[in-house]
């Protein structure tokens, strides 16, 4: 962890020192992680006789299946059975938002890697060997790989969506400057360390127990229920933790669990399916690539008066979560800027790529890249620094978002000004100018990146959670919620909440696995909202239990309830310690037959959205921040480094500063990776070329910024955030967009003829050609 400068050094009133070490709570998973003892799907004890499965998938991106010959594969010793769509007792359908995605291809193939069959054998090795012996005859059909081609051919997932504010077309006429341009941002591979997988055990009476690496246990349960034609109560999903999700397991854990369940159900034997890295990369969807066109209009004093944009989302071959992701692109299309006249439209374009899916930011980053490109273009044409335009248009209290929500507790300017002053951006800019004047082969570039991200599932009905709390008679506590631990530290935060409410030692508290039998009808752990939703439910359960415990004290001591407090495992009355301990109190509750279990439900208040008008108040609150990037480009090689990334981030009142700092650092690096080096490549026939870690480069220890400073903005926090600690999972990813523009500014310093291109990622190859382009 990088050392954070002290208050005095920074000389800033509003910024409190991020004293990570003093206040930090250790992630409760750190011990087992460090020892390699943490349990993932591939680590669980399997039942004797368990079969192993491998998926047979389409070797072309679009076509009609004429025939498949499984006979040689079936003849391999140790192959138990091969399952296809014909074996499905329920529906061959796993679409979550739209019913447009078969589990197994029937007659048509829609993407390269589309599952066709499941080979089940005594070992994975045998199943793989058998897979290689399957022959398939396909009549190939034309393949669409880009959103633009799809739009030309009218190939869409659903109807386009548009948000509007004011009258953009009219407002352009009154603008002093109008600029237009186009952008492309590529997809991104989730690269969770733990690949997709599931293990299913049949229980008695045709019931199933499913261990799945999923962010959405209920989504998995529903998918299996539909495919097997079984009621949901026959299917129990259990999740201990994931080795990363990043959105890739919000919906896309479903097919693997459904296939495994199908085989286990029909064979009445346990089956395990773990995708290897190649299979996972080929068969699963990624972040959506976007092709977009923008038009931006400004006044002489740099106020953005009008903004119009058309987003073409490359959705892939089925809806998956694309419509919801497209919606979030519209929500974040103006990033941190108030623009009075906005017209945004998004098309979900159906192509022959694997169905693209949720990825940290969920369409927000794609929208924000376009407005930042538009500002960069305007600034370049006007011969000024982009930050002048950015600064002139930041959101202020009571400004309205294009979707109708009025901005409250806005920290856009506060984080901007704090970053600008503390990090002394003007001096930085001057230093860079001087450096560039005296250096011929190395050039530096500066970029500021403000972020504004709305917290809540944009689909209002998903914003709910439950917590089930047992206080056992020995005083220990067990907690079940819908939260899935995927490395983000949510279990640690939940434990802190219970420890704080009960005022008991953290060792007395256990966070149980996420299980649909204990907590039903869960929303996925997603949208940065997991700690808020589940934490609020947990707080409610703890409060209800505390109230019952205080009733007991009232009876014992003849004290009024308001005077009673639990502190450090003792009962206090009027701030005076009594002899009654937590454990004795629990014992009394047992004797008095008081319920020591509580199940609480939380649904975010206030939020609503009317899709017929595209207006409402969809977010509980917004998270703000500003990043300052400095990049150095090697103008001989086209390589680059980030000297510094300095961030002022709005954590609200952080509960776990170590965990939150880790989330900001991780998201930042993931965002930089998306913008600079992670280059997904499909060929024209729809085959994934970047199909391994030798051809798909993610940030490593050598490519991260040389220095990262992340300072918290001291704010009141927000009542809608759990213990006023704001959501932190996704917002900081979008700081990474600054990386693109810092590099671009360095290129401009080297090559005055360079015409700005907005085509991410900014790989060293692109840098090199841009440096020498005329
Ligand atoms: N998932 C989802 C999300 O279903 N709805 C959302 O609004 C969302 N936002 C961010 C990440 N995942
Ligand atoms: Mo997500 S992109 O599963 O929060």
XYZ file of N, CA, C and O and ligand atoms in Angstrom, residues 250 321 324 327-328 358-362 453 456-459 462 524 526-528 619 730, ligand 1:
100
model
N -22.558 -12.542 -12.697
C -23.876 -12.048 -12.276
C -24.969 -12.892 -12.938
O -25.906 -13.306 -12.295
N -27.624 -9.472 -19.962
C -27.978 -8.249 -19.210
C -27.866 -6.988 -20.059
O -27.933 -5.865 -19.534
N -30.128 -3.825 -19.580
C -29.878 -3.087 -18.326
C -28.563 -2.317 -18.410
O -28.438 -1.210 -17.886
N -29.022 0.732 -20.469
C -29.712 1.743 -19.667
C -28.718 2.510 -18.792
O -28.741 3.737 -18.711
N -27.796 1.777 -18.155
C -26.836 2.463 -17.286
C -25.895 3.353 -18.107
O -25.415 4.374 -17.627
N -22.504 -8.172 -17.737
C -22.104 -7.231 -16.698
C -20.587 -7.222 -16.541
O -19.941 -8.266 -16.594
N -20.039 -6.052 -16.371
C -18.627 -5.910 -16.007
C -18.488 -4.604 -15.249
O -18.835 -3.548 -15.780
N -18.003 -4.706 -14.028
C -17.708 -3.553 -13.151
C -17.916 -2.202 -13.858
O -17.128 -1.836 -14.738
N -18.970 -1.536 -13.479
C -19.322 -0.253 -14.096
C -20.575 -0.356 -14.940
O -21.325 0.584 -15.084
N -20.790 -1.557 -15.532
C -22.083 -1.953 -16.109
C -22.585 -0.947 -17.146
O -23.709 -0.466 -17.076
N -21.028 8.346 -10.053
C -21.638 7.040 -10.305
C -22.848 6.852 -9.400
O -22.781 7.067 -8.191
N -27.388 2.037 -6.764
C -28.634 1.251 -6.740
C -28.664 0.452 -8.036
O -28.067 0.872 -9.024
N -29.335 -0.693 -8.003
C -29.674 -1.345 -9.260
C -30.595 -0.382 -9.999
O -31.530 0.169 -9.394
N -30.345 -0.179 -11.298
C -31.210 0.747 -12.025
C -32.632 0.188 -12.119
O -33.583 0.938 -12.259
N -32.747 -1.127 -12.030
C -34.053 -1.778 -11.969
C -34.519 -1.738 -10.510
O -34.086 -2.546 -9.681
N -35.051 -4.590 -7.898
C -33.945 -5.443 -7.428
C -33.293 -4.938 -6.137
O -32.450 -5.628 -5.561
N -28.592 -10.381 -7.166
C -27.175 -10.742 -7.219
C -26.330 -9.754 -6.421
O -26.764 -8.639 -6.150
N -24.069 -7.260 -6.745
C -23.723 -6.458 -7.918
C -24.120 -5.008 -7.667
O -24.642 -4.678 -6.606
N -23.845 -4.181 -8.672
C -24.249 -2.774 -8.661
C -23.635 -2.001 -7.493
O -24.182 -0.989 -7.067
N -22.520 -2.474 -6.976
C -21.822 -1.841 -5.848
C -22.690 -1.766 -4.604
O -22.359 -1.080 -3.653
N -31.482 6.404 -8.186
C -30.325 6.090 -7.336
C -30.503 6.567 -5.900
O -31.008 7.661 -5.648
N -17.618 -0.236 -7.808
C -17.475 0.109 -9.215
C -16.963 1.516 -9.504
O -16.199 1.705 -10.453
N -26.492 -5.242 -12.296
C -27.796 -5.052 -12.494
C -25.662 -4.222 -12.123
O -28.520 -6.012 -12.674
N -28.289 -3.816 -12.481
C -27.529 -2.732 -12.304
O -28.020 -1.601 -12.287
C -26.146 -2.927 -12.123
N -25.333 -1.897 -11.979
C -24.044 -2.116 -11.837
C -23.570 -3.395 -11.836
N -24.360 -4.435 -11.972
